[in-house]
mmCIF file of C-alpha atoms in Angstrom:
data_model
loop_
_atom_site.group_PDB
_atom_site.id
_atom_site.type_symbol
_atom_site.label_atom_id
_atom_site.label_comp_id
_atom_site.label_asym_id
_atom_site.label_seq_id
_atom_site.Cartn_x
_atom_site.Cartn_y
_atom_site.Cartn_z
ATOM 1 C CA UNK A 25 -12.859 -7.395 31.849
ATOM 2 C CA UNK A 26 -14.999 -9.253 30.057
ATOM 3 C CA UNK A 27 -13.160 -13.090 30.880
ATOM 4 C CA UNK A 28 -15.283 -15.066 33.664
ATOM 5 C CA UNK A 29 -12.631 -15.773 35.613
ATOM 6 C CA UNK A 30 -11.355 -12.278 35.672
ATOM 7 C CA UNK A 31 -15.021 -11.354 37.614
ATOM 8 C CA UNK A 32 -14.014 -13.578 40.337
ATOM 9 C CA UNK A 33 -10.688 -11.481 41.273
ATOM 10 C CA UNK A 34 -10.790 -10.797 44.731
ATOM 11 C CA UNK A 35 -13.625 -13.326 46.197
ATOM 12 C CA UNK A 36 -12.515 -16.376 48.692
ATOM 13 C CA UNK A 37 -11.841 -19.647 47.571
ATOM 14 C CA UNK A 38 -14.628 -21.657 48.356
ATOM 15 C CA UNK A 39 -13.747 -24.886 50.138
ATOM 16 C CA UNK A 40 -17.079 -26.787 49.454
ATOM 17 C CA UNK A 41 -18.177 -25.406 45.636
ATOM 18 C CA UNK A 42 -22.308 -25.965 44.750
ATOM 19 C CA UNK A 43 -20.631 -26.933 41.106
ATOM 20 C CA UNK A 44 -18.012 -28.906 40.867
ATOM 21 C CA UNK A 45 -17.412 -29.764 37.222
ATOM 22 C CA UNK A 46 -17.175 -25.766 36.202
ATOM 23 C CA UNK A 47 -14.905 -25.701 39.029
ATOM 24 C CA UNK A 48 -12.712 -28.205 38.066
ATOM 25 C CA UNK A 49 -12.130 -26.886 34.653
ATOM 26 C CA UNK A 50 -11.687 -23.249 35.559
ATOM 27 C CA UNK A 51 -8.619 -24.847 38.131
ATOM 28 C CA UNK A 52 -7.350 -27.036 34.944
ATOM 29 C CA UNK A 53 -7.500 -24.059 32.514
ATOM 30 C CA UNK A 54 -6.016 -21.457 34.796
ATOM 31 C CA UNK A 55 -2.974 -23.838 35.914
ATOM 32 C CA UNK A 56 -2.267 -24.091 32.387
ATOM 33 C CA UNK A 57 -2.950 -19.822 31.880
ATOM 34 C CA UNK A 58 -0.158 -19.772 34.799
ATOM 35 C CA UNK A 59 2.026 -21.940 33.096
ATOM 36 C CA UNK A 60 1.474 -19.881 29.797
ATOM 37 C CA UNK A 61 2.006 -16.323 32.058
ATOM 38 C CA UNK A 62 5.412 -18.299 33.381
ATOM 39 C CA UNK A 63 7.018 -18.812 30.375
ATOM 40 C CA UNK A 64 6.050 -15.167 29.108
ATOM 41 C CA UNK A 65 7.947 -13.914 32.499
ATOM 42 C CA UNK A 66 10.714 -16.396 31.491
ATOM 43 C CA UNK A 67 11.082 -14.690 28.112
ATOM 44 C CA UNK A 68 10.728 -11.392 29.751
ATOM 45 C CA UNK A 69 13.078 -12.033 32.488
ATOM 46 C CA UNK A 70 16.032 -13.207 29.281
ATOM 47 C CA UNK A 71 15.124 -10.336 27.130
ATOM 48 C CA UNK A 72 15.684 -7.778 29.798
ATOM 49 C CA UNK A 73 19.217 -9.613 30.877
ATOM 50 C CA UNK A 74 20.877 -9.496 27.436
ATOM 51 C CA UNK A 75 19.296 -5.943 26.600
ATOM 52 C CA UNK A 76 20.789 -4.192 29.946
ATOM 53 C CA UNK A 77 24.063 -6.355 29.218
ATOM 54 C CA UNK A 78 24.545 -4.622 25.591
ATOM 55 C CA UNK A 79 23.389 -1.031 27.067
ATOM 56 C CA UNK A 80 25.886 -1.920 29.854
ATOM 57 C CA UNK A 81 28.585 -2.786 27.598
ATOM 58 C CA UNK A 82 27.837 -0.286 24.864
ATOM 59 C CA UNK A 83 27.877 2.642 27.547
ATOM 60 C CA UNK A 84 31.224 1.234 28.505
ATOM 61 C CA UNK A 85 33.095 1.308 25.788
ATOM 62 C CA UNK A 86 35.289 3.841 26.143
ATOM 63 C CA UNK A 87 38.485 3.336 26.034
ATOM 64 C CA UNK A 88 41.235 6.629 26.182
ATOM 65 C CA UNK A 89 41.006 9.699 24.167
ATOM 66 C CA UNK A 90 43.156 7.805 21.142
ATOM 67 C CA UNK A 91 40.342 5.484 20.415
ATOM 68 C CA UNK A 92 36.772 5.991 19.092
ATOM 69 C CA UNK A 93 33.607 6.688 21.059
ATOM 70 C CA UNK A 94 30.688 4.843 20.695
ATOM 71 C CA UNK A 95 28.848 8.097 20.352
ATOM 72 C CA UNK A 96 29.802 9.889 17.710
ATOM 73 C CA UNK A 97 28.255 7.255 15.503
ATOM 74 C CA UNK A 98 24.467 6.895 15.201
ATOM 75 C CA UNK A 99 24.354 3.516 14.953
ATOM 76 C CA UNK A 100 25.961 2.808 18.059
ATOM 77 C CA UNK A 101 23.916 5.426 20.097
ATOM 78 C CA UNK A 102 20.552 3.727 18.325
ATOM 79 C CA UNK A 103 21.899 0.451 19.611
ATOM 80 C CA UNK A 104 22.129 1.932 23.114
ATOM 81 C CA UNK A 105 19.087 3.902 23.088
ATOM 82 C CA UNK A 106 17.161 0.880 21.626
ATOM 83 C CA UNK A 107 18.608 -1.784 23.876
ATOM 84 C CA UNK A 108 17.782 0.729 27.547
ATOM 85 C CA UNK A 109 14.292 1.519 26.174
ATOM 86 C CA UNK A 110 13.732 -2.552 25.860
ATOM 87 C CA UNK A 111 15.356 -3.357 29.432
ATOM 88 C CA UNK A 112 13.137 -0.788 31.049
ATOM 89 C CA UNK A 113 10.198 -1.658 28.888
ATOM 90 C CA UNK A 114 10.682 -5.707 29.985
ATOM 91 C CA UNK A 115 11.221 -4.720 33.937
ATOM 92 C CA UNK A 116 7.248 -3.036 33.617
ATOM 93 C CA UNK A 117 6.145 -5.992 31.616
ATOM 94 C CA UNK A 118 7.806 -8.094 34.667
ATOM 95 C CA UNK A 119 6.353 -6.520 36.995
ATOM 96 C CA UNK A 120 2.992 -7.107 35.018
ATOM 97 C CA UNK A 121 4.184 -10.689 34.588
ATOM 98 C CA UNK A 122 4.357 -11.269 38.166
ATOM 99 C CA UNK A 123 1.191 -9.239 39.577
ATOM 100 C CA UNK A 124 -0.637 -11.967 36.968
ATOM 101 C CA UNK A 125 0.639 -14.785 38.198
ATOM 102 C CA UNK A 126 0.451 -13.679 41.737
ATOM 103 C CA UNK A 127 -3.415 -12.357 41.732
ATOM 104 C CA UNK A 128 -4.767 -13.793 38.405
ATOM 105 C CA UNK A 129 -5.698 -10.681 36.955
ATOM 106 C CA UNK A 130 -4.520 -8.072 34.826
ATOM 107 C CA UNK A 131 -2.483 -4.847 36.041
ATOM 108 C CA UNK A 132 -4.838 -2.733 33.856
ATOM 109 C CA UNK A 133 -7.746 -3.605 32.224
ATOM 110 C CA UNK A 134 -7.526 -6.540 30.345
ATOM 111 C CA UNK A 135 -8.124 -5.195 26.928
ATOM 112 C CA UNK A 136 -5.713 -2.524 27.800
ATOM 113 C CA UNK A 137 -3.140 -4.857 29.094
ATOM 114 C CA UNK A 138 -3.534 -7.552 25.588
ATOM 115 C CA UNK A 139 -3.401 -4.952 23.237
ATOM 116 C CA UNK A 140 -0.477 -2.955 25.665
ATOM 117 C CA UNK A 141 1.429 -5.737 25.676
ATOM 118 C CA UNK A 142 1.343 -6.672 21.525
ATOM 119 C CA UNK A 143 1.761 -3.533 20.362
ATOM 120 C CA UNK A 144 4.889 -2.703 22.459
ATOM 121 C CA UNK A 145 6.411 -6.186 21.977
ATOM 122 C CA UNK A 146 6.153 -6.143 18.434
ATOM 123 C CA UNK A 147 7.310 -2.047 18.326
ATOM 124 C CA UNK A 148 10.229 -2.735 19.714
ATOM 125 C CA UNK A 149 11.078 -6.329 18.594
ATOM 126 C CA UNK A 150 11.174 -4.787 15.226
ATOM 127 C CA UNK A 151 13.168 -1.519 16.402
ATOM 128 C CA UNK A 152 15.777 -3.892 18.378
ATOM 129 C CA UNK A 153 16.310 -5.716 15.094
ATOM 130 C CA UNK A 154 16.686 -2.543 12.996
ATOM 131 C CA UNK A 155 19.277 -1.147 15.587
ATOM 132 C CA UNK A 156 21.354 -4.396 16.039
ATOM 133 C CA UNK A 157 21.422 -4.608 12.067
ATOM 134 C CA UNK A 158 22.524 -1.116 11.552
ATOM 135 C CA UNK A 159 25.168 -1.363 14.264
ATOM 136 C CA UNK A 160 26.619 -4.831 12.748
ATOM 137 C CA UNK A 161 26.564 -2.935 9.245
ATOM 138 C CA UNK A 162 28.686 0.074 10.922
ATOM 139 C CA UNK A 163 30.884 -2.258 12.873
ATOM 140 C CA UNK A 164 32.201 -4.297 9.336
ATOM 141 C CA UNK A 165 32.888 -1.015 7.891
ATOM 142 C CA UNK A 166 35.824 -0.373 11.296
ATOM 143 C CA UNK A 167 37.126 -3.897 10.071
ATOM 144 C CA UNK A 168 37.081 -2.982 6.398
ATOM 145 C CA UNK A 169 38.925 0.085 7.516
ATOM 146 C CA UNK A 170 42.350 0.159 9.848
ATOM 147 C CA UNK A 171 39.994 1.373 13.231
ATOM 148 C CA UNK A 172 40.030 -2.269 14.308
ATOM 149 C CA UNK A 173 44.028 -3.015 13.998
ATOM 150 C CA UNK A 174 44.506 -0.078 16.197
ATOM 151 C CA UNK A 175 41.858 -0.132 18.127
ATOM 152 C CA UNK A 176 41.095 -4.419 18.571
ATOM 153 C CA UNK A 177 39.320 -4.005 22.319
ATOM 154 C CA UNK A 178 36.958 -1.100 21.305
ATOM 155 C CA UNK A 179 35.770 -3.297 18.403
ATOM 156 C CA UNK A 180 35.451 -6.246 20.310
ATOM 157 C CA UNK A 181 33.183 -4.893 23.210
ATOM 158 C CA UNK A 182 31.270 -3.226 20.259
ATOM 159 C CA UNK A 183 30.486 -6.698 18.755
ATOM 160 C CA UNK A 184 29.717 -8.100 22.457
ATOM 161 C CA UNK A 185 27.510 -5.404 22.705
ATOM 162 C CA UNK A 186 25.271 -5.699 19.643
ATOM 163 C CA UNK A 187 25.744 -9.398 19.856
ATOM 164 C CA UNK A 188 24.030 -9.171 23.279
ATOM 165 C CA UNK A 189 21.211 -7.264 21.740
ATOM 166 C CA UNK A 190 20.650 -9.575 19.413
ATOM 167 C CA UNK A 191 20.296 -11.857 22.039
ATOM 168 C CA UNK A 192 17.630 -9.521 23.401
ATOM 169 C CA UNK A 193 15.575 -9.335 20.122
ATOM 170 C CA UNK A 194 15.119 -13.292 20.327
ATOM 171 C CA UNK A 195 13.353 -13.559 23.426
ATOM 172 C CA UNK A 196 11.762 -10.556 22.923
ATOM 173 C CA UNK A 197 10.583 -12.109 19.678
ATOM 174 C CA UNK A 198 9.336 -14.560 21.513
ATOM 175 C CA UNK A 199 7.156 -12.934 23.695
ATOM 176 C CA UNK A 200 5.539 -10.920 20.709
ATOM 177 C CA UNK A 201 3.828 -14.305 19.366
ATOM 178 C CA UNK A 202 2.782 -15.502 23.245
ATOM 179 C CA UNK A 203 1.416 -12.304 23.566
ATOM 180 C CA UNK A 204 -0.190 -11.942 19.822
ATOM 181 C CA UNK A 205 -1.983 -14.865 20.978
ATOM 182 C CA UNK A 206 -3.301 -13.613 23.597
ATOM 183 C CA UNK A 207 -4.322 -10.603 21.750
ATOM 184 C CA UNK A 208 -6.023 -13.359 19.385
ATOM 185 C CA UNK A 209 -7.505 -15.489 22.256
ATOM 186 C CA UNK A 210 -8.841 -11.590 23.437
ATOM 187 C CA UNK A 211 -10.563 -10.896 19.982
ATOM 188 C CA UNK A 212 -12.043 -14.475 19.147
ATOM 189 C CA UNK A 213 -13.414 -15.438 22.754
ATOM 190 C CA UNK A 214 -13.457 -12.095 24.435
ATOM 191 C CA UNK A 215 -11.077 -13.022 27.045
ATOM 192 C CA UNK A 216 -6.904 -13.622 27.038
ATOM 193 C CA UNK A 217 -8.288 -17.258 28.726
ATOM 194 C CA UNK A 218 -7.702 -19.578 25.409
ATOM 195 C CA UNK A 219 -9.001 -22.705 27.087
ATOM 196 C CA UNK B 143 -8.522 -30.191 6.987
ATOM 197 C CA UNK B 144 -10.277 -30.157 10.518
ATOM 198 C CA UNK B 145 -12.304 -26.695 8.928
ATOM 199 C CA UNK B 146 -16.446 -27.602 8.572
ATOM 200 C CA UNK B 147 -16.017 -25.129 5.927
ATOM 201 C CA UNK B 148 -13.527 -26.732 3.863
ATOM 202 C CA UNK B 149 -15.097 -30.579 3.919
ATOM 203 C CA UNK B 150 -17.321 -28.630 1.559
ATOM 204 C CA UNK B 151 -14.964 -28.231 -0.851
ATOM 205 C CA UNK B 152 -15.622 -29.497 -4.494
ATOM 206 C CA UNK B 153 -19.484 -29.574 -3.555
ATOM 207 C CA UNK B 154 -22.136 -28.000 -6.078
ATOM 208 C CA UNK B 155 -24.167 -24.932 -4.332
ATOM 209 C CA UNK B 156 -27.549 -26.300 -4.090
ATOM 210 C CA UNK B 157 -30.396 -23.964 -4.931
ATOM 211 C CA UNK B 158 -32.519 -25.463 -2.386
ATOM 212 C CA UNK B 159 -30.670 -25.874 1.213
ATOM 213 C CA UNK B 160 -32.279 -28.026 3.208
ATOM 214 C CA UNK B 161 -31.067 -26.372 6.616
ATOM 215 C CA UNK B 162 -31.727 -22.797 5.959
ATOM 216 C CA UNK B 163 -30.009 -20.880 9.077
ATOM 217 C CA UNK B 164 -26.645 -22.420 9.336
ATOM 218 C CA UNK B 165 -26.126 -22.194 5.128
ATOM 219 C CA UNK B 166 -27.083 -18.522 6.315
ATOM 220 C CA UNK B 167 -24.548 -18.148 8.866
ATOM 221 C CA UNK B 168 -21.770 -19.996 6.642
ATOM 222 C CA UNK B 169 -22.560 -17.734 3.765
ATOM 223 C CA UNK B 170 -21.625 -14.368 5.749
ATOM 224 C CA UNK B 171 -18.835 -15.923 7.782
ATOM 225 C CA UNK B 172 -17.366 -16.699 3.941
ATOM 226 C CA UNK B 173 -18.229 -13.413 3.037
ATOM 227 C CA UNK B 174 -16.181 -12.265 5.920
ATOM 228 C CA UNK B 175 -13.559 -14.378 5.332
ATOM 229 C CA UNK B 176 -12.897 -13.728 1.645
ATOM 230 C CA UNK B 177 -12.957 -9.766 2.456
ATOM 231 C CA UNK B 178 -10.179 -10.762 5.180
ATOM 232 C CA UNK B 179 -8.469 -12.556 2.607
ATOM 233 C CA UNK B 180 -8.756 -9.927 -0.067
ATOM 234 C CA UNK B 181 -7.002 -7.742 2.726
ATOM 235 C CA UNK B 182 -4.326 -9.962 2.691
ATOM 236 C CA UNK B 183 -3.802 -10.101 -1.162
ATOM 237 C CA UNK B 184 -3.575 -6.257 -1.547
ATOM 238 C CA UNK B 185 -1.066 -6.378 1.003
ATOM 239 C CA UNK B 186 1.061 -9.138 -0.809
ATOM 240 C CA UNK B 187 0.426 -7.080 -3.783
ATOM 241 C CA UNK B 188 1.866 -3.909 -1.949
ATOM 242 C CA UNK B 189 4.768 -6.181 -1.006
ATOM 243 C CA UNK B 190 5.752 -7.332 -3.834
ATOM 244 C CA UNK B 191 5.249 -4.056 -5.934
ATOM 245 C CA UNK B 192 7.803 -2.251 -3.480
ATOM 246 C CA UNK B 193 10.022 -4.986 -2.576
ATOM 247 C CA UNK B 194 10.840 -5.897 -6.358
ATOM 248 C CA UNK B 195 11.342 -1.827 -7.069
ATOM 249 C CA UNK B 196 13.558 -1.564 -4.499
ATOM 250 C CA UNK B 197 15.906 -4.808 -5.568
ATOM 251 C CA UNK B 198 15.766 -3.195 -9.451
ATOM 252 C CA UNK B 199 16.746 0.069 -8.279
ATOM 253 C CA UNK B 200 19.669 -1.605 -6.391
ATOM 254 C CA UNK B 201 20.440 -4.109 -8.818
ATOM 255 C CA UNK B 202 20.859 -1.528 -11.726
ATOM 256 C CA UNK B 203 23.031 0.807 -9.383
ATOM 257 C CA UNK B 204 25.911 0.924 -11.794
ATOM 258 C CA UNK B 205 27.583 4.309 -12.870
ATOM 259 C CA UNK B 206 30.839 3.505 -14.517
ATOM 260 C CA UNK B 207 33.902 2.789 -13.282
ATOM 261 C CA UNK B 208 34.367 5.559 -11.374
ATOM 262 C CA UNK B 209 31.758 4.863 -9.198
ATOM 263 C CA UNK B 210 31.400 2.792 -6.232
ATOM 264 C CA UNK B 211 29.682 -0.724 -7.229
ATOM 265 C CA UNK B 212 26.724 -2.136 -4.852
ATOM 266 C CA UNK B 213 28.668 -5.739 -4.938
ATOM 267 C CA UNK B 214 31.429 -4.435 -3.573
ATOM 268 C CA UNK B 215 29.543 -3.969 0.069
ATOM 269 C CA UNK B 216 27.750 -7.017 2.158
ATOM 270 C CA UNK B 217 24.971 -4.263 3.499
ATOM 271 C CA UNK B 218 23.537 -3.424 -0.399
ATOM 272 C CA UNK B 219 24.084 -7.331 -1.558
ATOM 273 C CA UNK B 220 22.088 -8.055 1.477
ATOM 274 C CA UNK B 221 18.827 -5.761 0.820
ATOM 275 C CA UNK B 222 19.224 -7.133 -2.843
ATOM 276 C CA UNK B 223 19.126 -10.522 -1.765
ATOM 277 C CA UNK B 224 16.445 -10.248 0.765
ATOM 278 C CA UNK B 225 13.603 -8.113 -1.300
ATOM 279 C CA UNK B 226 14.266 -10.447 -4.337
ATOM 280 C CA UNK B 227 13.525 -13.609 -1.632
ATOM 281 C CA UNK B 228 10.440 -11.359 -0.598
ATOM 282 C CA UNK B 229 9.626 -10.378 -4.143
ATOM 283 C CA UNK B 230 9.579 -14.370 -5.490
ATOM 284 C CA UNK B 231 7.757 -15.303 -1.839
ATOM 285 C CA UNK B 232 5.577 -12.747 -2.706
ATOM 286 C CA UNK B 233 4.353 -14.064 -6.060
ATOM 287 C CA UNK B 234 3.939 -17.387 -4.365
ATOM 288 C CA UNK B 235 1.402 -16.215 -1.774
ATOM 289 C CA UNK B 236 -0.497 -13.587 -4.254
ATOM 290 C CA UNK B 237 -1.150 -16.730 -6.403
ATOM 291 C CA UNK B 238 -1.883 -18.913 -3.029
ATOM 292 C CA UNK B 239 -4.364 -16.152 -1.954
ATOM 293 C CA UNK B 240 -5.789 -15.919 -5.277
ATOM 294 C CA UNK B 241 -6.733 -19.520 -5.444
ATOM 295 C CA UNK B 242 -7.738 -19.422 -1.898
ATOM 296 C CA UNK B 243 -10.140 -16.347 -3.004
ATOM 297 C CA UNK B 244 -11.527 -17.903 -6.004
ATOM 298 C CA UNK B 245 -11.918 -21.664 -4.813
ATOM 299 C CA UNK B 246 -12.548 -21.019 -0.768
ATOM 300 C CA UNK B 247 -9.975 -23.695 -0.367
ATOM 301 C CA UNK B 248 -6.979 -23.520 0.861
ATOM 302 C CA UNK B 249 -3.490 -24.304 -1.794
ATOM 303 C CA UNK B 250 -1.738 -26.719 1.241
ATOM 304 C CA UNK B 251 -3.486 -28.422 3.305
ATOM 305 C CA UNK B 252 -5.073 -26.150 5.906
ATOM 306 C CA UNK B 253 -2.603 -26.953 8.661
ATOM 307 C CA UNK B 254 0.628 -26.245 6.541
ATOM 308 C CA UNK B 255 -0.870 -23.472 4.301
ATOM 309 C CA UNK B 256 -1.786 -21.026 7.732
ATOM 310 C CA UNK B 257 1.850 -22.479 9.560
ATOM 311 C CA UNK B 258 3.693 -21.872 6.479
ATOM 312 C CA UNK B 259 1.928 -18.312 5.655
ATOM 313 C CA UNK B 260 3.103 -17.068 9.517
ATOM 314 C CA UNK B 261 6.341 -18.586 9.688
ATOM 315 C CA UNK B 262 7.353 -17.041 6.493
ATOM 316 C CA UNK B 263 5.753 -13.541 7.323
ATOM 317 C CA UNK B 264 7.624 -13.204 10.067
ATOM 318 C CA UNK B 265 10.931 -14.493 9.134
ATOM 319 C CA UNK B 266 10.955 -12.298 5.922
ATOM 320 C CA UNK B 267 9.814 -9.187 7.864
ATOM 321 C CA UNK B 268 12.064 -9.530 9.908
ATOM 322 C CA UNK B 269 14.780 -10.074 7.859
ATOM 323 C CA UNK B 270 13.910 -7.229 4.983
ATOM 324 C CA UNK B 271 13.981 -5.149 8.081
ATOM 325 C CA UNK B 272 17.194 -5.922 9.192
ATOM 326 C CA UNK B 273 18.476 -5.373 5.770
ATOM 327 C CA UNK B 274 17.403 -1.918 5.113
ATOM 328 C CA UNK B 275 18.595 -1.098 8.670
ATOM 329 C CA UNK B 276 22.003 -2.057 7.649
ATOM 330 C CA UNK B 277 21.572 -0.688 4.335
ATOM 331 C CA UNK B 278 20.684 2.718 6.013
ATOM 332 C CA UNK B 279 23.315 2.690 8.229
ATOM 333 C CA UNK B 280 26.091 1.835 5.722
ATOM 334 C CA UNK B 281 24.532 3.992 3.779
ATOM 335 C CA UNK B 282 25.270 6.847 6.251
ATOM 336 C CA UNK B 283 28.532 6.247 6.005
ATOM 337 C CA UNK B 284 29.058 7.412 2.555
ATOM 338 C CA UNK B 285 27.602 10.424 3.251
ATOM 339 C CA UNK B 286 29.982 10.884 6.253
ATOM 340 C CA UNK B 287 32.771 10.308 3.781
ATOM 341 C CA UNK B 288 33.008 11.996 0.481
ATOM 342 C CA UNK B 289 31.877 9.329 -1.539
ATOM 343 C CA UNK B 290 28.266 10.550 -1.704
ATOM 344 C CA UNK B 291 29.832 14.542 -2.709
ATOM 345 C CA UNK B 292 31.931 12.650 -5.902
ATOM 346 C CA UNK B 293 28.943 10.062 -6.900
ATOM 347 C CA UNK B 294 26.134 11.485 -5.804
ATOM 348 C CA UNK B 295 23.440 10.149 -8.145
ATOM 349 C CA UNK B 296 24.695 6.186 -6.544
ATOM 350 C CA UNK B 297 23.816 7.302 -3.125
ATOM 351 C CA UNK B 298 20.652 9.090 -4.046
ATOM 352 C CA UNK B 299 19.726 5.564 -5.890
ATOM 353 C CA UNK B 300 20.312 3.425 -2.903
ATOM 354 C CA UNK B 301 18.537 5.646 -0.522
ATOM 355 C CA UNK B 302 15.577 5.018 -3.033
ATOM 356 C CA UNK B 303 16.209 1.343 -3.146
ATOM 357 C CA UNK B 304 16.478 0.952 0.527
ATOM 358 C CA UNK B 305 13.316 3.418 1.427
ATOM 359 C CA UNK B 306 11.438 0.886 -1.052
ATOM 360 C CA UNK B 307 12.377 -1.884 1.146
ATOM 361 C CA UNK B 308 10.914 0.083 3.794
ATOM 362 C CA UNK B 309 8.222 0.207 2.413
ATOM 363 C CA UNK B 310 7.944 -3.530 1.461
ATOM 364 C CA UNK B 311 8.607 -4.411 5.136
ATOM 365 C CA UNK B 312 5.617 -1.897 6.376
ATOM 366 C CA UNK B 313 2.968 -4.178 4.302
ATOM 367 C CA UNK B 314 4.728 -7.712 4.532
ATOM 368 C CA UNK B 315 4.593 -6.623 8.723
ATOM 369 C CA UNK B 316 0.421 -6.329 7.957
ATOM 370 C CA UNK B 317 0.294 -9.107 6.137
ATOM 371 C CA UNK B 318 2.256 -11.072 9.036
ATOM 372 C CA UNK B 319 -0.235 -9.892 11.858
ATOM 373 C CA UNK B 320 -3.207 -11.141 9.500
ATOM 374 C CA UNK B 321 -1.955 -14.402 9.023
ATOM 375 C CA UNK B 322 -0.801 -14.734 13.171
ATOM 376 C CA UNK B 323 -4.446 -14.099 13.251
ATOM 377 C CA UNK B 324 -5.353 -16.709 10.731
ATOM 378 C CA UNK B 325 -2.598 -19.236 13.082
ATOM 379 C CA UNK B 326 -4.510 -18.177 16.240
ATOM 380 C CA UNK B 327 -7.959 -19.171 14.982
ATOM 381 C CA UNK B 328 -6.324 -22.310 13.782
ATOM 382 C CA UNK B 329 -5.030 -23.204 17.697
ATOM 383 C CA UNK B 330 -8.225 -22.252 19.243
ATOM 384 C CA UNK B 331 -11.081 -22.962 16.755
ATOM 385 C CA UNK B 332 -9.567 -26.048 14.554
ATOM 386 C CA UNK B 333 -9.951 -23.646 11.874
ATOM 387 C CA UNK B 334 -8.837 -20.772 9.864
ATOM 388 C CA UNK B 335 -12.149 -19.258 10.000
ATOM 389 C CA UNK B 336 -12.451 -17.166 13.321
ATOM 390 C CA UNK B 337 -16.609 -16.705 12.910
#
């Protein structure tokens, strides 16, 4: 808790400030820290979308007793497990997102909350990536193989599916570096405020 | 070039500074930033070591005709391709780190050398990643089947060549956080240095 503005949570706007210039710039600087916390949410808000979709359609995919199920492959239930860990993981970082931009503070203590936020992005960024890889690999071996002729529908939502997560990794990629640099802004200045 | 640092560059040290405190201050925050630096070069030097093992050991995966061939499957050309790329990108950046090191100036200019360092971090971390996953999950398959019970000493191989490129990612994924670090000083401070 060591940002200024952060020591101010909770007090009344002043209508009449004694300083106006300080004033002025905190406004300017945390307008633009809202913007910044916006288009973190935005990333959020896509990243849990296309993750629940490919858990959604991965979970799904069954289709008779005649054609394969998604989990007796390991691949396919890392892709799953992968994909719901990230959609429940962004709907707490949403949440976090919005009590931000709502209050201008931090759910839990900011150093907590930077460092939080980093190391899970970039945890499972990287494990999203790994799953979605290993799923495409497994998925070309069915088409190298007969599976797919006789089974075309169970392949199909299969490649939706990790297609979807894919989809998931990018945004969630994206958050990673907006929230690295915060975790930078944190370490430099000794506050997530960069401005 | 907007670093106070590196205007110096080219300059004789003079015995006799005229301005005692700040050629002080500048002379730790160098210290400091060539022991950051040599961080990053042992990591490079990690990198490299275990992402060039790892593309021999797949590359020279041939056990007669009777065995399965690594060109024969996208997954194993894939890890071969991408720990050579990090293998040659790593002998770029051991020698840019190097210089860096020995002449406290950066190879690029400043601006490009710390965008260029991050950019490629991540996209080759990211990408070595996503080949051993696919690697490990093709991989898998083999052992599923009975290739891995008729050639055994070809799967053993490319579990060691793909647990290398593990490896490689783990220290190219430190190196990328270091220089995200060096990009976030850049944004905020003007300069690479962050003291």
């Amino acid at each position: 808790m060591r940002s200024p503005q952060s020591l101010r949570n909770g007090e009344t706007p002043s209508p009449h400030p004694r300083i106006p210039t300080p004033h002025f710039r905190s406004t300017v600087s945390e307008q633009k820290l809202k913007r910044f916390n916006s288009l973190i949410l935005i990333f959020r808000v896509a990243a849990f979308c296309f993750s629940l979709a490919s858990a959604i359609f991965m979970l799904t995919n069954n289709r008779g007793s005649a054609s394969p199920r998604w989990y007796d492959f390991d691949a396919f239930r890392y892709v799953l497990a992968t994909n719901a860990m990230v959609a429940i993981y962004s709907i707490v970082e949403m949440a976090a997102s919005v009590w931000e931009i709502s209050r201008n503070a931090t759910m839990l203590p900011e150093i907590v909350q930077v460092w939080f936020d980093f190391g899970h992005d970039q945890v499972f960024a990287y494990l999203l990536l790994s799953a979605d890889s290993a799923g495409t690999a497994l998925a070309r071996t069915f088409k190298d193989g007969d599976k797919c002729t006789v089974n075309n529908a169970f392949c199909v939502q299969t490649d939706i599916a990790i297609a979807l997560g894919f989809g998931g990794f990018l945004f969630l990629g994206f958050s990673s570096l907006l929230s690295g640099f915060r975790v930078a802004c944190f370490i430099i200045k000794g506050s997530r405020f960069h401005l």
